[in-house]
Coordinates of C-alpha atoms in Angstrom, one line a residue:
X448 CA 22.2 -0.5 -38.0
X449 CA 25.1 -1.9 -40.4
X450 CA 28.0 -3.6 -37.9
X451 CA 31.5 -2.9 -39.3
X452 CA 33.9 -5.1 -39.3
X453 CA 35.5 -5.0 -35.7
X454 CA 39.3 -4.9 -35.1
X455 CA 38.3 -7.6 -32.0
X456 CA 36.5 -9.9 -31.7
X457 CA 33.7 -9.2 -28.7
X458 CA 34.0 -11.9 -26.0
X459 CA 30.8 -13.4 -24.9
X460 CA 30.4 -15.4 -21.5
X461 CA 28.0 -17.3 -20.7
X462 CA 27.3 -20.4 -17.8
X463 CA 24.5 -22.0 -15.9
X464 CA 24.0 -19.9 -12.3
X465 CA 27.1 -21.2 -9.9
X466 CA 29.5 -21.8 -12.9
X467 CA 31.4 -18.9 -12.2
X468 CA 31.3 -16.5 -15.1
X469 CA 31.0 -13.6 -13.1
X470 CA 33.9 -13.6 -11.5
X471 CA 36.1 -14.7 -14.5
X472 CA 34.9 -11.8 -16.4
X473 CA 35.6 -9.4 -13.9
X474 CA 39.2 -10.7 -13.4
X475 CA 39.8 -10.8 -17.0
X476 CA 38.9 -6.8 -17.4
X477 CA 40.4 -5.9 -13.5
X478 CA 43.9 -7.7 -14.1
X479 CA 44.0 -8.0 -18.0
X480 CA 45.0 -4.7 -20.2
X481 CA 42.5 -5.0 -23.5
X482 CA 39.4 -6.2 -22.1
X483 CA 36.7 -3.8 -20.9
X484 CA 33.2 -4.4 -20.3
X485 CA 30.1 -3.3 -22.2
X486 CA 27.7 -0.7 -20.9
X487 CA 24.6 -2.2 -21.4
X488 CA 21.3 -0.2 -21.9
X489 CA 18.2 -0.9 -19.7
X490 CA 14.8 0.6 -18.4
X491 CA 15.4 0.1 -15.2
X492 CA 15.9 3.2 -12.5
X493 CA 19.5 3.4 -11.4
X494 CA 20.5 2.1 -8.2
X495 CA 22.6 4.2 -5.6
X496 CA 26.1 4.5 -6.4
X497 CA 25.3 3.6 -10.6
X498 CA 26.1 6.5 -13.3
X499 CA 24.7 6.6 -17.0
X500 CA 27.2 5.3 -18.9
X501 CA 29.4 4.0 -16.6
X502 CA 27.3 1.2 -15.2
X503 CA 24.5 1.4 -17.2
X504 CA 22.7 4.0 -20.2
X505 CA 19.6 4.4 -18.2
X506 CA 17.0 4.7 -21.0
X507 CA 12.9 5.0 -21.4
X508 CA 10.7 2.2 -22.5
X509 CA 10.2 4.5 -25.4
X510 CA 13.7 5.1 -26.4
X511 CA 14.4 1.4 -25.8
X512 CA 12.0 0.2 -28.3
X513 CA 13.1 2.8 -30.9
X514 CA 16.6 1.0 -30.1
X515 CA 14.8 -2.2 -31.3
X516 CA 13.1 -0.8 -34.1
X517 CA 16.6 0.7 -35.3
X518 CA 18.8 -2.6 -34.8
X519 CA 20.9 -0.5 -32.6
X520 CA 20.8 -3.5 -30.3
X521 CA 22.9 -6.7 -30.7
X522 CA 21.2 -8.1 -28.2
X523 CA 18.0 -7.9 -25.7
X524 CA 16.1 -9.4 -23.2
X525 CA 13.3 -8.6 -20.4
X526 CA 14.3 -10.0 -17.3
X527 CA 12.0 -9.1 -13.7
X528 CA 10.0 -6.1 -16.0
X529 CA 12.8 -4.2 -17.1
X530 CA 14.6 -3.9 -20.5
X531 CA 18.6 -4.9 -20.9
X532 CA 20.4 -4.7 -24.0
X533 CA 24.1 -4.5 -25.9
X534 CA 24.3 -1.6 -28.1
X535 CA 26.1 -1.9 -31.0
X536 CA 27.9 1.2 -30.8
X537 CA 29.6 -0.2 -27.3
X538 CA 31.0 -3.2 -29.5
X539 CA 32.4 -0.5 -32.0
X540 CA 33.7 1.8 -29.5
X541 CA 35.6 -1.0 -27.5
X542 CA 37.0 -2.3 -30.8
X543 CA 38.2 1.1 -31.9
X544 CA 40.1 1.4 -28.8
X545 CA 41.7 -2.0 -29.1
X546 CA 40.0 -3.6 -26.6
X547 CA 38.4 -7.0 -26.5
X548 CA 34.6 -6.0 -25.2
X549 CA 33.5 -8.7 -22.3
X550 CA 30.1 -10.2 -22.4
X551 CA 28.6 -11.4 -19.2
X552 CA 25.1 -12.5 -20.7
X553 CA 23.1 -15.6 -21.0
X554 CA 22.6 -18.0 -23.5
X555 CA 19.9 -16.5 -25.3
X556 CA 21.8 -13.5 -25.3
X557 CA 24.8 -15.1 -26.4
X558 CA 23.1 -16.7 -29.3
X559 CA 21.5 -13.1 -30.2
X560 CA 25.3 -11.6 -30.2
X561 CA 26.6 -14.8 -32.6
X562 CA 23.5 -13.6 -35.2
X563 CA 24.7 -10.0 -35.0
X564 CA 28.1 -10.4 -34.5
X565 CA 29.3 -13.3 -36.2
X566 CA 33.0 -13.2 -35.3
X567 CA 32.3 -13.0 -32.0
X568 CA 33.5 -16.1 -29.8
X569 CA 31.3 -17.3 -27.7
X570 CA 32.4 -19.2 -24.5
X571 CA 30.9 -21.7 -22.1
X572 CA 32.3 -21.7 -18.5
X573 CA 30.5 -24.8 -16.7
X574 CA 31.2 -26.6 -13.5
X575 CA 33.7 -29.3 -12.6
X576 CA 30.6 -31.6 -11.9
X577 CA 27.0 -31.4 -11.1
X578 CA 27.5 -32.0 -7.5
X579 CA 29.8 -29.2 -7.5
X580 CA 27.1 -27.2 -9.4
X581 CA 24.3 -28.3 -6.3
X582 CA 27.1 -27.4 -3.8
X583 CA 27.2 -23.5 -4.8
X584 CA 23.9 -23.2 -5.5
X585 CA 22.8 -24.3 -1.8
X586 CA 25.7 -23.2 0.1
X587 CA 25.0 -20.3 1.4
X588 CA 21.4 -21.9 2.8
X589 CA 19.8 -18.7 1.3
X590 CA 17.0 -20.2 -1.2
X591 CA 14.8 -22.4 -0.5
X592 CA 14.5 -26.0 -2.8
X593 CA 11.9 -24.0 -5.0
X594 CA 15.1 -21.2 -5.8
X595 CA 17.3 -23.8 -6.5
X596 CA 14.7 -26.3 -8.3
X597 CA 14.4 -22.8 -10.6
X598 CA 17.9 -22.0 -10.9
X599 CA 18.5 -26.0 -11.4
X600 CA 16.0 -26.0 -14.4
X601 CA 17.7 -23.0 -16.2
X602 CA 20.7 -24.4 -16.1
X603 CA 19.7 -27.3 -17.8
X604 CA 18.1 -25.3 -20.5
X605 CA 21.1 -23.3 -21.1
X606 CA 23.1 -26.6 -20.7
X607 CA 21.1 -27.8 -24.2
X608 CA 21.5 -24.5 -26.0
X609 CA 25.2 -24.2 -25.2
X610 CA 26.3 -26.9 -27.6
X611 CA 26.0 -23.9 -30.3
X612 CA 29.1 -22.5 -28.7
X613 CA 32.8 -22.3 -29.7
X614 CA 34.6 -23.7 -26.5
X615 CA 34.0 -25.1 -23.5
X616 CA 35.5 -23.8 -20.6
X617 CA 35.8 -26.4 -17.4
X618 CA 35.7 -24.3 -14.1
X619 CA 37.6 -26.7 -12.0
X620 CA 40.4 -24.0 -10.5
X621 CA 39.2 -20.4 -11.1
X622 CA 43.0 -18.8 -11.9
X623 CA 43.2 -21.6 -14.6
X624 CA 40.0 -21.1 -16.2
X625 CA 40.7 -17.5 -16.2
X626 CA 44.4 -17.6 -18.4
X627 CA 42.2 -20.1 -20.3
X628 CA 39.6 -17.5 -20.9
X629 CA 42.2 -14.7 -21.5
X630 CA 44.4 -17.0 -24.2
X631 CA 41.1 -18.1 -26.0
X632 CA 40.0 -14.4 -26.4
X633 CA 43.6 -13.3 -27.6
X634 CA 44.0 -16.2 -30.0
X635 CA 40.6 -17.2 -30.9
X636 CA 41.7 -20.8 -31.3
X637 CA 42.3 -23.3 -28.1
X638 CA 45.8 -24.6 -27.1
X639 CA 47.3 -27.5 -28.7
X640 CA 46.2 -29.8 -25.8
X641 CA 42.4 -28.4 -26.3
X642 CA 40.4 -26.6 -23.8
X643 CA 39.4 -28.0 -20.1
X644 CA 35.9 -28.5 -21.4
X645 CA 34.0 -30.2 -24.1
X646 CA 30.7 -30.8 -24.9
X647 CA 30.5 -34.4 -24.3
X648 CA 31.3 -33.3 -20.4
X649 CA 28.4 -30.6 -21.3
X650 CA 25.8 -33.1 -21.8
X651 CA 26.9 -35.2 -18.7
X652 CA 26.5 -32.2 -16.4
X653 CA 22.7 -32.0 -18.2
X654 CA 22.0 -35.2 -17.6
X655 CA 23.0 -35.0 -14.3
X656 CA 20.7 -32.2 -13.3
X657 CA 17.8 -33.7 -15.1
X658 CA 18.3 -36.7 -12.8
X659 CA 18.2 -34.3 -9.9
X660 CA 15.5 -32.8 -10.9
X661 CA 13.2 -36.0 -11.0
X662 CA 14.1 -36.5 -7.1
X663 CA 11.1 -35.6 -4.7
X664 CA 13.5 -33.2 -2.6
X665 CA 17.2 -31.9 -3.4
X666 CA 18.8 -30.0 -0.4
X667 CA 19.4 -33.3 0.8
X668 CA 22.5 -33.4 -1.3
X669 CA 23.6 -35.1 -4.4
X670 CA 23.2 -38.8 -4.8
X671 CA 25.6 -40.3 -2.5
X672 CA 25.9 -37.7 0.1
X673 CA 26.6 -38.2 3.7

Protein backbone atom coordinates (compact mmCIF):
# COMPACT_ATOMS: atom_id res chain seq x y z
CA UNK A 1 0.00 0.00 0.00
CA UNK A 2 1.22 3.54 -1.29
CA UNK A 3 1.42 6.08 1.99
CA UNK A 4 0.41 9.62 1.03
CA UNK A 5 1.82 12.25 2.16
CA UNK A 6 0.35 12.97 5.79
CA UNK A 7 -0.86 16.47 6.85
CA UNK A 8 0.98 15.22 10.47
CA UNK A 9 3.52 13.84 11.25
CA UNK A 10 2.65 10.43 13.34
CA UNK A 11 4.31 10.55 16.81
CA UNK A 12 6.13 7.47 17.77
CA UNK A 13 7.10 6.68 21.60
CA UNK A 14 9.20 4.50 22.56
CA UNK A 15 11.41 3.74 26.13
CA UNK A 16 13.01 0.94 28.05
CA UNK A 17 10.15 -0.76 30.54
CA UNK A 18 9.91 1.95 33.73
CA UNK A 19 10.78 4.99 31.51
CA UNK A 20 7.42 6.19 31.50
CA UNK A 21 6.11 6.32 28.02
CA UNK A 22 2.83 5.01 28.90
CA UNK A 23 1.71 7.50 30.88
CA UNK A 24 3.13 10.42 28.81
CA UNK A 25 1.26 9.25 25.82
CA UNK A 26 -1.89 8.93 27.52
CA UNK A 27 -1.70 12.42 28.89
CA UNK A 28 -0.70 13.89 25.75
CA UNK A 29 -4.05 12.41 23.90
CA UNK A 30 -6.35 12.79 27.51
CA UNK A 31 -5.33 16.62 28.07
CA UNK A 32 -3.99 17.64 24.60
CA UNK A 33 -6.65 18.56 21.60
CA UNK A 34 -4.89 16.91 18.23
CA UNK A 35 -3.36 13.80 19.43
CA UNK A 36 -5.33 10.60 19.31
CA UNK A 37 -4.14 7.15 19.47
CA UNK A 38 -3.82 4.45 16.83
CA UNK A 39 -6.08 1.36 16.86
CA UNK A 40 -3.76 -1.18 16.43
CA UNK A 41 -4.71 -4.59 14.70
CA UNK A 42 -3.92 -7.90 16.50
CA UNK A 43 -4.91 -11.74 16.66
CA UNK A 44 -5.57 -11.84 19.95
CA UNK A 45 -9.34 -12.50 21.52
CA UNK A 46 -10.69 -9.36 23.04
CA UNK A 47 -10.58 -8.87 26.62
CA UNK A 48 -13.81 -7.79 28.70
CA UNK A 49 -14.71 -4.29 28.33
CA UNK A 50 -12.50 -3.98 24.64
CA UNK A 51 -14.56 -3.16 21.26
CA UNK A 52 -13.27 -3.63 17.62
CA UNK A 53 -12.10 -0.55 16.66
CA UNK A 54 -12.08 1.27 19.53
CA UNK A 55 -9.34 -0.59 21.42
CA UNK A 56 -8.31 -2.87 19.06
CA UNK A 57 -9.41 -4.37 15.20
CA UNK A 58 -9.65 -7.89 16.38
CA UNK A 59 -8.45 -9.77 13.26
CA UNK A 60 -7.68 -13.64 12.11
CA UNK A 61 -4.24 -15.05 11.69
CA UNK A 62 -5.44 -15.28 8.20
CA UNK A 63 -6.55 -11.78 7.55
CA UNK A 64 -3.43 -10.57 9.53
CA UNK A 65 -1.06 -12.13 7.19
CA UNK A 66 -2.93 -10.92 4.03
CA UNK A 67 -2.31 -7.51 6.00
CA UNK A 68 1.37 -8.34 5.61
CA UNK A 69 1.30 -9.58 2.29
CA UNK A 70 -0.54 -6.17 1.22
CA UNK A 71 1.80 -3.64 3.10
CA UNK A 72 -1.22 -2.50 4.77
CA UNK A 73 0.89 -2.61 7.95
CA UNK A 74 3.46 0.01 8.96
CA UNK A 75 4.46 -1.86 11.51
CA UNK A 76 4.30 -5.55 13.25
CA UNK A 77 5.47 -7.72 15.73
CA UNK A 78 4.53 -11.13 17.62
CA UNK A 79 4.70 -10.59 21.08
CA UNK A 80 3.44 -13.84 23.78
CA UNK A 81 1.74 -15.73 20.33
CA UNK A 82 -0.34 -13.11 19.18
CA UNK A 83 -0.06 -10.73 16.23
CA UNK A 84 -0.04 -6.56 16.74
CA UNK A 85 0.24 -4.16 14.12
CA UNK A 86 -0.23 -0.27 12.90
CA UNK A 87 -2.35 -0.10 9.87
CA UNK A 88 -1.67 2.37 7.58
CA UNK A 89 -5.04 3.46 7.03
CA UNK A 90 -5.13 4.55 10.99
CA UNK A 91 -2.04 6.96 10.25
CA UNK A 92 -4.18 8.34 7.21
CA UNK A 93 -7.35 8.64 9.00
CA UNK A 94 -5.76 10.54 12.06
CA UNK A 95 -3.88 12.81 9.62
CA UNK A 96 -7.08 13.64 7.72
CA UNK A 97 -8.68 14.72 10.74
CA UNK A 98 -5.84 16.84 11.86
CA UNK A 99 -4.63 14.94 14.46
CA UNK A 100 -1.19 14.05 15.45
CA UNK A 101 -1.54 9.91 15.72
CA UNK A 102 0.38 8.65 19.05
CA UNK A 103 2.63 5.64 19.01
CA UNK A 104 3.17 3.75 22.15
CA UNK A 105 5.41 0.93 20.46
CA UNK A 106 8.89 -0.41 20.90
CA UNK A 107 11.95 0.16 19.38
CA UNK A 108 11.69 -2.34 16.68
CA UNK A 109 8.49 -1.06 16.07
CA UNK A 110 9.53 2.39 16.04
CA UNK A 111 12.30 1.71 13.54
CA UNK A 112 9.63 -0.32 11.30
CA UNK A 113 7.24 3.09 11.44
CA UNK A 114 10.61 5.39 10.44
CA UNK A 115 11.08 2.84 7.10
CA UNK A 116 7.31 3.31 6.29
CA UNK A 117 6.72 6.58 7.41
CA UNK A 118 9.62 8.58 7.02
CA UNK A 119 8.42 11.88 8.36
CA UNK A 120 7.50 10.42 11.34
CA UNK A 121 9.39 11.66 14.56
CA UNK A 122 10.46 9.34 16.54
CA UNK A 123 11.03 10.00 20.34
CA UNK A 124 13.00 8.43 23.20
CA UNK A 125 11.64 8.94 26.71
CA UNK A 126 14.41 7.34 29.15
CA UNK A 127 14.98 7.63 32.85
CA UNK A 128 16.62 10.29 34.98
CA UNK A 129 19.37 7.52 35.90
CA UNK A 130 19.80 3.88 35.96
CA UNK A 131 19.19 3.68 39.64
CA UNK A 132 16.00 5.32 39.05
CA UNK A 133 15.39 2.82 36.17
CA UNK A 134 16.17 -0.37 39.04
CA UNK A 135 13.93 1.62 41.44
CA UNK A 136 10.60 1.22 39.32
CA UNK A 137 11.25 -1.82 37.96
CA UNK A 138 11.52 -3.47 41.63
CA UNK A 139 9.24 -1.36 43.46
CA UNK A 140 6.36 -2.77 43.68
CA UNK A 141 8.27 -6.33 44.88
CA UNK A 142 6.06 -8.04 42.21
CA UNK A 143 8.87 -9.86 39.86
CA UNK A 144 11.26 -11.83 40.92
CA UNK A 145 15.33 -10.88 39.95
CA UNK A 146 14.75 -13.28 36.77
CA UNK A 147 11.65 -10.52 35.64
CA UNK A 148 13.75 -7.80 36.19
CA UNK A 149 17.16 -9.46 34.97
CA UNK A 150 14.68 -9.85 31.58
CA UNK A 151 13.18 -6.55 31.62
CA UNK A 152 16.85 -5.14 32.55
CA UNK A 153 18.34 -6.83 29.35
CA UNK A 154 15.60 -5.37 26.97
CA UNK A 155 16.23 -2.23 28.05
CA UNK A 156 19.68 -2.32 27.21
CA UNK A 157 18.92 -3.64 23.78
CA UNK A 158 16.50 -0.95 23.09
CA UNK A 159 19.02 1.46 24.82
CA UNK A 160 21.62 0.55 21.67
CA UNK A 161 18.97 0.82 18.93
CA UNK A 162 17.60 4.09 20.24
CA UNK A 163 20.56 6.15 18.99
CA UNK A 164 18.59 5.93 15.47
CA UNK A 165 16.06 8.34 17.03
CA UNK A 166 15.33 12.01 16.62
CA UNK A 167 15.22 13.28 20.26
CA UNK A 168 15.83 12.26 23.49
CA UNK A 169 13.44 12.84 25.99
CA UNK A 170 14.85 12.90 29.85
CA UNK A 171 11.95 11.67 32.26
CA UNK A 172 13.18 13.40 35.32
CA UNK A 173 9.57 15.29 36.19
CA UNK A 174 6.63 13.66 34.28
CA UNK A 175 4.53 17.19 33.59
CA UNK A 176 7.84 18.48 32.08
CA UNK A 177 8.61 15.71 29.91
CA UNK A 178 5.11 15.74 28.81
CA UNK A 179 4.91 19.74 27.39
CA UNK A 180 8.32 18.50 26.15
CA UNK A 181 6.71 15.78 24.30
CA UNK A 182 3.68 17.89 23.23
CA UNK A 183 6.07 21.03 21.84
CA UNK A 184 8.37 18.45 19.98
CA UNK A 185 5.29 16.80 18.19
CA UNK A 186 3.78 20.34 17.28
CA UNK A 187 7.02 21.81 16.07
CA UNK A 188 9.06 18.90 15.02
CA UNK A 189 12.27 20.69 16.05
CA UNK A 190 13.54 21.02 19.96
CA UNK A 191 13.62 24.31 21.89
CA UNK A 192 16.41 26.67 21.54
CA UNK A 193 17.97 25.29 24.86
CA UNK A 194 17.71 21.57 23.30
CA UNK A 195 15.78 18.72 24.73
CA UNK A 196 16.26 17.19 28.46
CA UNK A 197 17.96 14.24 26.86
CA UNK A 198 20.76 13.31 24.62
CA UNK A 199 22.28 10.47 23.57
CA UNK A 200 25.53 10.71 25.23
CA UNK A 201 23.20 10.48 28.63
CA UNK A 202 21.61 7.43 26.42
CA UNK A 203 24.70 5.41 26.35
CA UNK A 204 25.54 6.20 30.11
CA UNK A 205 22.21 4.77 31.21
CA UNK A 206 23.38 1.51 28.92
CA UNK A 207 26.33 1.17 30.34
CA UNK A 208 24.93 1.44 33.53
CA UNK A 209 22.67 -1.52 33.24
CA UNK A 210 25.28 -3.64 31.52
CA UNK A 211 27.27 -3.13 34.72
CA UNK A 212 24.17 -4.37 36.61
CA UNK A 213 23.73 -6.90 34.79
CA UNK A 214 27.27 -8.54 35.39
CA UNK A 215 26.38 -8.46 39.30
CA UNK A 216 25.61 -12.03 40.82
CA UNK A 217 22.22 -10.63 42.32
CA UNK A 218 20.32 -7.19 41.72
CA UNK A 219 17.37 -6.69 44.21
CA UNK A 220 19.92 -5.78 46.42
CA UNK A 221 19.88 -2.30 45.02
CA UNK A 222 22.09 -0.27 42.92
CA UNK A 223 25.68 0.15 43.68
CA UNK A 224 25.85 2.19 46.71
CA UNK A 225 22.65 1.39 48.34
CA UNK A 226 21.89 1.31 51.97
Amino acid sequence: MSLPQLQRAPLVLAAPSGAGKTTIARALVEREEGFSFSVSATTRAPREGEEDGRDYWFVSHARFREMIRKGELAEWAQVHGHLYGTPLQSLVRASEGGRHVVLDIDVQGARQIQEAVPQALLLFIFPPSVEVLLRRLTGRGTEGEEAVRRRLSTALQELVAAESFNFFVKNDSLEQAIREVRDLALTGRPPPEGTSGCVEEVRVLRDGIRSILERETLLEGPPGAR
